Amino acid sequence: MVGEGFYEPVRFSGFPEMKEMIISNHLPATFMLAPMAMALRQQGLPIKIVYLGHRDGTAMMVHKDSNIYNLKDLRGKTIAVPNRYSNQHLIIFKGLKDNGLSIKDVKILEMAPPDMPAALYSKAVDAITSGEPFMGQTQLEGYGRVLYQARDIWPGFISCVLVVNESVIENDPDWVQKLVDGIASSGKWLEVGMENRMEAAENVSKNYYNQHPKLLRYVLSEPPDRVTYANLMLARSEFERIENLALEAGILDGSVAFEDYADTRFSDRTKGANPYDWKVRK
Amino acid sequence: MSKGVKIIVSLLTTYAALAFLHIWLNVGFDKLAVGGSSQAESPRRVGFLPVT
């Protein structure tokens, strides 16, 4: 897969493989789970979070025939998450706590997001949670039911962040800025209107995701705010919230600091970014 | 020239030819690719999972 221009998109199926590529210094930049990036930095990897990938766009799905109708019904159930170091894991931790339960009352299973729909269909697990479009896929195919949308529990939910190797930041900050500016303007363009979202669904499904355009059209429109891209700037308070939950859940220890794992310079410069002036093909 | 000197000259010539070929393959192609620059700038990889 080769992109036009200054970067080459590399698609992964799961986060463990991505993590290995980062560790072996073969991936200068990547979108990855926020707590995973924080944990890797804590372990000494020379990486920084520089921007967000999207907001919201995470749901928990149960089988339509299941007897799970609220979070309390999850007691004793098996839930698939993308990774232990994910906000999908932390939101379960928070949701259960808010309902008088503990994470120990459920069984958490790590699973690559593309494998989750089949696991729910076959009832190998009781619930799945990851970023779209895999949650929407279970609805579209008729066997999934939404237990919650992440934004219902955690408004402005953050899933993936853009992580860049420190050597690239140091040696070629212009490249990092160009990448961040591009994401900012693309996000603004997506929020201009539904016509743009549908165009993106067609393009991304064929050229990047290898998924059916109908699926991406669905998750980018049902409802329109299922995934949002308007504000992708880094905010300390939001990351401190993740830190606190991760510390409470025991997936990070006390040695994390926003200044250490985040570099806000590139994000700050996107303030007032304008949407790209791409026109939708008629 | 002694036989030993001939062998050394032959080896050096072969080495020089291979070195030239190596440089041409790595630099010459890059010049063609980027229109004159001796340092081709290949796009950096950016990883992603197919999630929105």
mmCIF file of C-alpha atoms in Angstrom:
data_model
loop_
_atom_site.group_PDB
_atom_site.id
_atom_site.type_symbol
_atom_site.label_atom_id
_atom_site.label_comp_id
_atom_site.label_asym_id
_atom_site.label_seq_id
_atom_site.Cartn_x
_atom_site.Cartn_y
_atom_site.Cartn_z
ATOM 1 C CA MET A 1 0.000 0.000 0.000
ATOM 2 C CA VAL A 2 1.640 3.238 -1.090
ATOM 3 C CA GLY A 3 0.202 6.659 -0.410
ATOM 4 C CA GLU A 4 0.599 9.591 -2.708
ATOM 5 C CA GLY A 5 3.035 12.021 -1.247
ATOM 6 C CA PHE A 6 5.062 12.212 1.884
ATOM 7 C CA TYR A 7 3.869 9.192 3.859
ATOM 8 C CA GLU A 8 3.176 5.529 3.241
ATOM 9 C CA PRO A 9 0.168 4.098 5.085
ATOM 10 C CA VAL A 10 0.783 0.654 6.587
ATOM 11 C CA ARG A 11 -2.271 -1.317 7.675
ATOM 12 C CA PHE A 12 -2.149 -3.607 10.716
ATOM 13 C CA SER A 13 -4.717 -6.142 11.907
ATOM 14 C CA GLY A 14 -3.861 -5.974 15.593
ATOM 15 C CA PHE A 15 -2.048 -3.815 18.095
ATOM 16 C CA PRO A 16 0.579 -6.359 19.246
ATOM 17 C CA GLU A 17 2.175 -6.429 15.757
ATOM 18 C CA MET A 18 2.101 -2.646 15.620
ATOM 19 C CA LYS A 19 3.740 -2.452 19.039
ATOM 20 C CA GLU A 20 6.561 -4.736 17.890
ATOM 21 C CA MET A 21 7.185 -2.547 14.834
ATOM 22 C CA ILE A 22 7.404 0.533 17.047
ATOM 23 C CA ILE A 23 9.755 -1.201 19.473
ATOM 24 C CA SER A 24 12.016 -2.359 16.653
ATOM 25 C CA ASN A 25 12.116 1.215 15.301
ATOM 26 C CA HIS A 26 10.587 0.288 11.936
ATOM 27 C CA LEU A 27 7.567 2.538 12.245
ATOM 28 C CA PRO A 28 8.276 6.292 12.520
ATOM 29 C CA ALA A 29 4.629 7.158 13.194
ATOM 30 C CA THR A 30 1.391 5.341 13.862
ATOM 31 C CA PHE A 31 -2.128 5.611 15.167
ATOM 32 C CA MET A 32 -2.386 3.556 18.334
ATOM 33 C CA LEU A 33 -4.422 3.164 21.509
ATOM 34 C CA ALA A 34 -3.834 6.067 23.890
ATOM 35 C CA PRO A 35 -3.048 4.030 27.047
ATOM 36 C CA MET A 36 -0.759 1.748 25.018
ATOM 37 C CA ALA A 37 1.227 4.770 23.849
ATOM 38 C CA MET A 38 1.444 6.023 27.429
ATOM 39 C CA ALA A 39 2.582 2.611 28.678
ATOM 40 C CA LEU A 40 5.206 2.255 25.940
ATOM 41 C CA ARG A 41 6.564 5.678 26.783
ATOM 42 C CA GLN A 42 6.618 4.704 30.440
ATOM 43 C CA GLN A 43 8.663 1.649 29.447
ATOM 44 C CA GLY A 44 11.241 3.984 27.895
ATOM 45 C CA LEU A 45 10.333 3.996 24.198
ATOM 46 C CA PRO A 46 11.309 7.255 22.452
ATOM 47 C CA ILE A 47 7.782 8.135 21.301
ATOM 48 C CA LYS A 48 5.405 11.049 21.814
ATOM 49 C CA ILE A 49 1.680 11.476 21.355
ATOM 50 C CA VAL A 50 1.195 14.465 19.021
ATOM 51 C CA TYR A 51 -2.478 14.409 17.973
ATOM 52 C CA LEU A 52 -5.741 12.462 18.148
ATOM 53 C CA GLY A 53 -7.071 10.181 15.435
ATOM 54 C CA HIS A 54 -10.786 10.623 16.100
ATOM 55 C CA ARG A 55 -13.278 10.903 18.930
ATOM 56 C CA ASP A 56 -16.177 8.682 19.984
ATOM 57 C CA GLY A 57 -16.607 5.869 17.429
ATOM 58 C CA THR A 58 -16.543 3.097 20.039
ATOM 59 C CA ALA A 59 -19.488 0.993 21.150
ATOM 60 C CA MET A 60 -20.093 -2.160 23.145
ATOM 61 C CA MET A 61 -22.081 -4.741 21.221
ATOM 62 C CA VAL A 62 -23.923 -7.777 22.524
ATOM 63 C CA HIS A 63 -25.689 -10.500 20.558
ATOM 64 C CA LYS A 64 -29.232 -9.441 19.703
ATOM 65 C CA ASP A 65 -30.566 -12.621 21.380
ATOM 66 C CA SER A 66 -28.593 -12.100 24.592
ATOM 67 C CA ASN A 67 -30.159 -11.225 27.924
ATOM 68 C CA ILE A 68 -27.709 -8.366 28.491
ATOM 69 C CA TYR A 69 -29.581 -5.070 28.561
ATOM 70 C CA ASN A 70 -27.446 -2.944 30.892
ATOM 71 C CA LEU A 71 -23.989 -2.903 32.421
ATOM 72 C CA LYS A 72 -25.111 -4.812 35.507
ATOM 73 C CA ASP A 73 -26.075 -7.712 33.252
ATOM 74 C CA LEU A 74 -22.403 -8.084 32.302
ATOM 75 C CA ARG A 75 -21.580 -9.803 35.597
ATOM 76 C CA GLY A 76 -19.844 -13.108 34.848
ATOM 77 C CA LYS A 77 -19.719 -12.421 31.099
ATOM 78 C CA THR A 78 -16.771 -12.522 28.693
ATOM 79 C CA ILE A 79 -15.959 -9.238 26.954
ATOM 80 C CA ALA A 80 -13.494 -8.816 24.077
ATOM 81 C CA VAL A 81 -11.369 -5.654 24.079
ATOM 82 C CA PRO A 82 -8.701 -4.569 21.544
ATOM 83 C CA ASN A 83 -5.988 -4.633 24.176
ATOM 84 C CA ARG A 84 -5.473 -4.421 27.906
ATOM 85 C CA TYR A 85 -3.934 -0.991 27.274
ATOM 86 C CA SER A 86 -7.012 0.527 25.641
ATOM 87 C CA ASN A 87 -9.607 3.094 26.602
ATOM 88 C CA GLN A 88 -12.186 0.463 25.647
ATOM 89 C CA HIS A 89 -10.865 -1.504 28.630
ATOM 90 C CA LEU A 90 -10.890 1.578 30.853
ATOM 91 C CA ILE A 91 -14.445 2.519 29.924
ATOM 92 C CA ILE A 92 -15.612 -0.942 31.028
ATOM 93 C CA PHE A 93 -13.713 -0.401 34.267
ATOM 94 C CA LYS A 94 -15.496 2.942 34.760
ATOM 95 C CA GLY A 95 -18.913 1.744 33.626
ATOM 96 C CA LEU A 96 -18.878 -1.260 35.914
ATOM 97 C CA LYS A 97 -17.679 0.851 38.834
ATOM 98 C CA ASP A 98 -20.468 3.383 38.229
ATOM 99 C CA ASN A 99 -22.918 0.479 38.447
ATOM 100 C CA GLY A 100 -21.556 -1.011 41.651
ATOM 101 C CA LEU A 101 -19.529 -3.754 39.962
ATOM 102 C CA SER A 102 -15.814 -4.368 39.537
ATOM 103 C CA ILE A 103 -13.667 -5.334 36.546
ATOM 104 C CA LYS A 104 -13.146 -8.611 38.427
ATOM 105 C CA ASP A 105 -16.830 -9.386 37.911
ATOM 106 C CA VAL A 106 -16.246 -9.901 34.166
ATOM 107 C CA LYS A 107 -13.741 -11.806 32.051
ATOM 108 C CA ILE A 108 -11.716 -9.542 29.762
ATOM 109 C CA LEU A 109 -10.324 -11.100 26.602
ATOM 110 C CA GLU A 110 -7.875 -9.374 24.236
ATOM 111 C CA MET A 111 -8.856 -9.750 20.579
ATOM 112 C CA ALA A 112 -7.925 -8.084 17.297
ATOM 113 C CA PRO A 113 -10.866 -5.828 16.319
ATOM 114 C CA PRO A 114 -11.343 -7.444 12.861
ATOM 115 C CA ASP A 115 -11.957 -10.798 14.626
ATOM 116 C CA MET A 116 -14.622 -9.454 16.975
ATOM 117 C CA PRO A 117 -17.743 -9.633 14.755
ATOM 118 C CA ALA A 118 -17.243 -13.365 14.103
ATOM 119 C CA ALA A 119 -16.634 -13.985 17.812
ATOM 120 C CA LEU A 120 -19.925 -12.282 18.681
ATOM 121 C CA TYR A 121 -21.816 -14.027 15.876
ATOM 122 C CA SER A 122 -20.649 -17.449 17.067
ATOM 123 C CA LYS A 123 -21.303 -16.416 20.691
ATOM 124 C CA ALA A 124 -17.708 -17.249 21.575
ATOM 125 C CA VAL A 125 -17.857 -14.073 23.668
ATOM 126 C CA ASP A 126 -20.791 -12.276 25.280
ATOM 127 C CA ALA A 127 -19.804 -8.723 24.305
ATOM 128 C CA ILE A 128 -17.278 -6.948 22.101
ATOM 129 C CA THR A 129 -15.977 -3.402 22.158
ATOM 130 C CA SER A 130 -13.605 -1.604 19.779
ATOM 131 C CA GLY A 131 -13.487 1.257 17.328
ATOM 132 C CA GLU A 132 -15.760 1.272 14.293
ATOM 133 C CA PRO A 133 -16.571 -0.117 11.771
ATOM 134 C CA PHE A 134 -16.450 -3.547 13.409
ATOM 135 C CA MET A 135 -19.212 -2.721 15.902
ATOM 136 C CA GLY A 136 -21.487 -1.317 13.189
ATOM 137 C CA GLN A 137 -20.771 -4.415 11.097
ATOM 138 C CA THR A 138 -22.603 -6.600 13.642
ATOM 139 C CA GLN A 139 -25.659 -4.329 13.414
ATOM 140 C CA LEU A 140 -25.575 -4.210 9.649
ATOM 141 C CA GLU A 141 -25.307 -8.003 9.445
ATOM 142 C CA GLY A 142 -28.212 -8.368 11.838
ATOM 143 C CA TYR A 143 -26.824 -10.079 14.949
ATOM 144 C CA GLY A 144 -25.421 -7.202 17.027
ATOM 145 C CA ARG A 145 -27.164 -4.862 19.435
ATOM 146 C CA VAL A 146 -25.666 -1.705 20.969
ATOM 147 C CA LEU A 147 -25.290 -1.943 24.734
ATOM 148 C CA TYR A 148 -23.715 1.486 24.912
ATOM 149 C CA GLN A 149 -21.960 4.064 22.799
ATOM 150 C CA ALA A 150 -18.744 5.211 24.486
ATOM 151 C CA ARG A 151 -19.820 8.846 24.433
ATOM 152 C CA ASP A 152 -22.815 7.942 26.665
ATOM 153 C CA ILE A 153 -20.398 7.041 29.456
ATOM 154 C CA TRP A 154 -17.364 9.110 28.444
ATOM 155 C CA PRO A 155 -18.230 12.230 26.394
ATOM 156 C CA GLY A 156 -15.532 13.093 23.856
ATOM 157 C CA PHE A 157 -14.127 9.562 24.118
ATOM 158 C CA ILE A 158 -10.575 9.158 22.791
ATOM 159 C CA SER A 159 -9.510 5.847 21.279
ATOM 160 C CA CYS A 160 -6.510 6.181 18.960
ATOM 161 C CA VAL A 161 -3.828 8.831 19.023
ATOM 162 C CA LEU A 162 -1.056 9.717 16.605
ATOM 163 C CA VAL A 163 2.311 8.647 17.969
ATOM 164 C CA VAL A 164 5.645 9.742 16.446
ATOM 165 C CA ASN A 165 9.168 8.583 17.156
ATOM 166 C CA GLU A 166 11.189 11.259 18.949
ATOM 167 C CA SER A 167 14.021 11.029 16.411
ATOM 168 C CA VAL A 168 11.600 12.130 13.670
ATOM 169 C CA ILE A 169 10.312 14.964 15.857
ATOM 170 C CA GLU A 170 13.859 16.116 16.450
ATOM 171 C CA ASN A 171 15.220 15.691 12.907
ATOM 172 C CA ASP A 172 12.200 16.537 10.790
ATOM 173 C CA PRO A 173 9.586 18.520 12.733
ATOM 174 C CA ASP A 174 8.218 19.931 9.457
ATOM 175 C CA TRP A 175 7.207 16.428 8.389
ATOM 176 C CA VAL A 176 5.379 15.901 11.694
ATOM 177 C CA GLN A 177 3.607 19.246 11.356
ATOM 178 C CA LYS A 178 2.595 18.443 7.780
ATOM 179 C CA LEU A 179 1.118 15.142 8.942
ATOM 180 C CA VAL A 180 -0.743 16.723 11.855
ATOM 181 C CA ASP A 181 -2.009 19.609 9.688
ATOM 182 C CA GLY A 182 -3.256 17.081 7.149
ATOM 183 C CA ILE A 183 -5.198 15.148 9.791
ATOM 184 C CA ALA A 184 -6.654 18.389 11.184
ATOM 185 C CA SER A 185 -7.828 19.624 7.778
ATOM 186 C CA SER A 186 -9.164 16.186 6.825
ATOM 187 C CA GLY A 187 -11.146 16.069 10.061
ATOM 188 C CA LYS A 188 -12.617 19.515 9.444
ATOM 189 C CA TRP A 189 -13.468 18.477 5.881
ATOM 190 C CA LEU A 190 -15.310 15.396 7.144
ATOM 191 C CA GLU A 191 -17.393 17.576 9.438
ATOM 192 C CA VAL A 192 -18.466 19.939 6.621
ATOM 193 C CA GLY A 193 -21.357 17.675 5.697
ATOM 194 C CA MET A 194 -22.685 14.218 4.993
ATOM 195 C CA GLU A 195 -21.687 14.441 1.330
ATOM 196 C CA ASN A 196 -18.036 14.561 2.361
ATOM 197 C CA ARG A 197 -18.443 11.658 4.783
ATOM 198 C CA MET A 198 -19.947 9.520 2.052
ATOM 199 C CA GLU A 199 -17.112 10.415 -0.325
ATOM 200 C CA ALA A 200 -14.588 9.479 2.374
ATOM 201 C CA ALA A 201 -16.396 6.174 2.950
ATOM 202 C CA GLU A 202 -16.044 5.268 -0.730
ATOM 203 C CA ASN A 203 -12.399 6.271 -0.962
ATOM 204 C CA VAL A 204 -11.135 4.885 2.339
ATOM 205 C CA SER A 205 -12.979 1.567 2.077
ATOM 206 C CA LYS A 206 -11.437 0.788 -1.319
ATOM 207 C CA ASN A 207 -7.990 2.348 -1.026
ATOM 208 C CA TYR A 208 -7.066 1.855 2.609
ATOM 209 C CA TYR A 209 -9.361 -0.367 4.673
ATOM 210 C CA ASN A 210 -10.356 -3.052 2.142
ATOM 211 C CA GLN A 211 -13.889 -3.042 3.549
ATOM 212 C CA HIS A 212 -17.273 -2.708 1.899
ATOM 213 C CA PRO A 213 -18.171 0.972 1.279
ATOM 214 C CA LYS A 214 -21.673 0.255 2.602
ATOM 215 C CA LEU A 215 -20.182 -0.508 6.027
ATOM 216 C CA LEU A 216 -18.202 2.722 6.208
ATOM 217 C CA ARG A 217 -21.172 4.708 4.893
ATOM 218 C CA TYR A 218 -23.198 3.191 7.733
ATOM 219 C CA VAL A 219 -20.795 3.968 10.577
ATOM 220 C CA LEU A 220 -20.113 7.480 9.297
ATOM 221 C CA SER A 221 -23.814 8.321 9.176
ATOM 222 C CA GLU A 222 -25.847 6.213 11.634
ATOM 223 C CA PRO A 223 -25.978 8.490 13.542
ATOM 224 C CA PRO A 224 -23.860 11.303 12.043
ATOM 225 C CA ASP A 225 -22.031 11.856 15.346
ATOM 226 C CA ARG A 226 -21.145 8.183 15.820
ATOM 227 C CA VAL A 227 -17.516 9.083 15.027
ATOM 228 C CA THR A 228 -16.356 12.700 15.228
ATOM 229 C CA TYR A 229 -13.308 14.500 13.857
ATOM 230 C CA ALA A 230 -13.904 18.187 14.651
ATOM 231 C CA ASN A 231 -11.608 18.568 17.654
ATOM 232 C CA LEU A 232 -8.523 16.399 17.578
ATOM 233 C CA MET A 233 -6.243 18.678 19.580
ATOM 234 C CA LEU A 234 -4.435 17.359 22.637
ATOM 235 C CA ALA A 235 -5.875 18.492 25.965
ATOM 236 C CA ARG A 236 -3.984 17.815 29.164
ATOM 237 C CA SER A 237 -7.164 17.382 31.236
ATOM 238 C CA GLU A 238 -8.402 14.591 28.973
ATOM 239 C CA PHE A 239 -5.141 12.691 29.207
ATOM 240 C CA GLU A 240 -5.023 13.150 32.953
ATOM 241 C CA ARG A 241 -8.440 11.549 33.071
ATOM 242 C CA ILE A 242 -7.058 8.566 31.156
ATOM 243 C CA GLU A 243 -4.022 8.505 33.473
ATOM 244 C CA ASN A 244 -6.201 8.461 36.571
ATOM 245 C CA LEU A 245 -8.418 5.677 35.270
ATOM 246 C CA ALA A 246 -5.391 3.674 34.093
ATOM 247 C CA LEU A 247 -3.713 4.074 37.474
ATOM 248 C CA GLU A 248 -6.897 3.017 39.241
ATOM 249 C CA ALA A 249 -7.281 0.034 36.918
ATOM 250 C CA GLY A 250 -3.651 -0.920 37.526
ATOM 251 C CA ILE A 251 -2.512 -0.834 33.894
ATOM 252 C CA LEU A 252 -0.119 2.077 34.501
ATOM 253 C CA ASP A 253 1.907 2.938 37.559
ATOM 254 C CA GLY A 254 2.446 6.384 39.049
ATOM 255 C CA SER A 255 5.408 7.420 36.912
ATOM 256 C CA VAL A 256 3.524 8.841 33.924
ATOM 257 C CA ALA A 257 3.521 12.549 33.161
ATOM 258 C CA PHE A 258 1.731 14.413 30.358
ATOM 259 C CA GLU A 259 4.895 16.381 29.473
ATOM 260 C CA ASP A 260 6.786 13.148 29.079
ATOM 261 C CA TYR A 261 4.441 11.230 26.769
ATOM 262 C CA ALA A 262 2.873 14.135 24.838
ATOM 263 C CA ASP A 263 4.253 16.898 22.631
ATOM 264 C CA THR A 264 1.569 19.522 22.098
ATOM 265 C CA ARG A 265 3.510 21.863 19.765
ATOM 266 C CA PHE A 266 2.163 20.365 16.560
ATOM 267 C CA SER A 267 -1.380 20.108 17.885
ATOM 268 C CA ASP A 268 -1.333 23.719 19.137
ATOM 269 C CA ARG A 269 -0.485 24.984 15.653
ATOM 270 C CA THR A 270 -3.662 23.416 14.210
ATOM 271 C CA LYS A 271 -5.816 25.905 16.096
ATOM 272 C CA GLY A 272 -8.049 27.553 13.531
ATOM 273 C CA ALA A 273 -7.242 24.934 10.876
ATOM 274 C CA ASN A 274 -9.502 25.066 7.847
ATOM 275 C CA PRO A 275 -11.070 22.144 6.039
ATOM 276 C CA TYR A 276 -9.388 20.963 2.859
ATOM 277 C CA ASP A 277 -11.006 22.436 -0.227
ATOM 278 C CA TRP A 278 -11.514 19.035 -1.842
ATOM 279 C CA LYS A 279 -14.686 18.932 -3.864
ATOM 280 C CA VAL A 280 -16.879 15.859 -3.901
ATOM 281 C CA ARG A 281 -17.027 14.203 -7.320
ATOM 282 C CA LYS A 282 -20.494 14.465 -8.862
ATOM 283 C CA MET B 1 54.218 -7.930 -13.909
ATOM 284 C CA SER B 2 54.368 -10.912 -11.665
ATOM 285 C CA LYS B 3 51.417 -13.272 -11.398
ATOM 286 C CA GLY B 4 50.730 -12.122 -7.843
ATOM 287 C CA VAL B 5 50.551 -8.453 -8.849
ATOM 288 C CA LYS B 6 48.246 -9.346 -11.754
ATOM 289 C CA ILE B 7 45.846 -11.114 -9.383
ATOM 290 C CA ILE B 8 45.804 -8.118 -7.029
ATOM 291 C CA VAL B 9 45.204 -5.660 -9.896
ATOM 292 C CA SER B 10 42.444 -7.909 -11.204
ATOM 293 C CA LEU B 11 40.764 -8.092 -7.778
ATOM 294 C CA LEU B 12 41.010 -4.334 -7.325
ATOM 295 C CA THR B 13 39.509 -3.724 -10.765
ATOM 296 C CA THR B 14 36.641 -6.103 -9.992
ATOM 297 C CA TYR B 15 36.102 -4.419 -6.617
ATOM 298 C CA ALA B 16 36.094 -0.966 -8.256
ATOM 299 C CA ALA B 17 33.570 -2.149 -10.855
ATOM 300 C CA LEU B 18 31.293 -3.606 -8.180
ATOM 301 C CA ALA B 19 31.590 -0.483 -6.042
ATOM 302 C CA PHE B 20 30.665 1.657 -9.044
ATOM 303 C CA LEU B 21 27.689 -0.573 -9.795
ATOM 304 C CA HIS B 22 26.580 -0.398 -6.150
ATOM 305 C CA ILE B 23 26.823 3.397 -6.136
ATOM 306 C CA TRP B 24 25.006 3.690 -9.471
ATOM 307 C CA LEU B 25 22.203 1.409 -8.333
ATOM 308 C CA ASN B 26 21.702 3.271 -5.071
ATOM 309 C CA VAL B 27 22.369 6.828 -6.121
ATOM 310 C CA GLY B 28 21.713 6.813 -9.856
ATOM 311 C CA PHE B 29 18.216 5.413 -9.475
ATOM 312 C CA ASP B 30 17.466 7.846 -6.684
ATOM 313 C CA LYS B 31 18.510 10.739 -8.917
ATOM 314 C CA LEU B 32 16.110 9.535 -11.572
ATOM 315 C CA ALA B 33 13.345 9.094 -9.009
ATOM 316 C CA VAL B 34 13.536 12.494 -7.404
ATOM 317 C CA GLY B 35 14.771 14.560 -10.299
ATOM 318 C CA GLY B 36 18.347 15.267 -9.447
ATOM 319 C CA SER B 37 18.667 14.898 -5.699
ATOM 320 C CA SER B 38 21.272 12.437 -4.549
ATOM 321 C CA GLN B 39 19.261 11.811 -1.369
ATOM 322 C CA ALA B 40 15.965 10.233 -2.298
ATOM 323 C CA GLU B 41 13.295 11.001 0.285
ATOM 324 C CA SER B 42 11.161 7.906 0.563
ATOM 325 C CA PRO B 43 7.827 8.458 2.285
ATOM 326 C CA ARG B 44 7.854 7.604 5.972
ATOM 327 C CA ARG B 45 5.559 4.819 7.099
ATOM 328 C CA VAL B 46 2.486 5.648 9.145
ATOM 329 C CA GLY B 47 0.725 2.690 10.756
ATOM 330 C CA PHE B 48 -2.977 2.297 11.296
ATOM 331 C CA LEU B 49 -5.660 -0.261 12.054
ATOM 332 C CA PRO B 50 -8.723 -0.154 9.804
ATOM 333 C CA VAL B 51 -10.809 1.550 12.487
ATOM 334 C CA THR B 52 -12.488 4.921 12.227
#
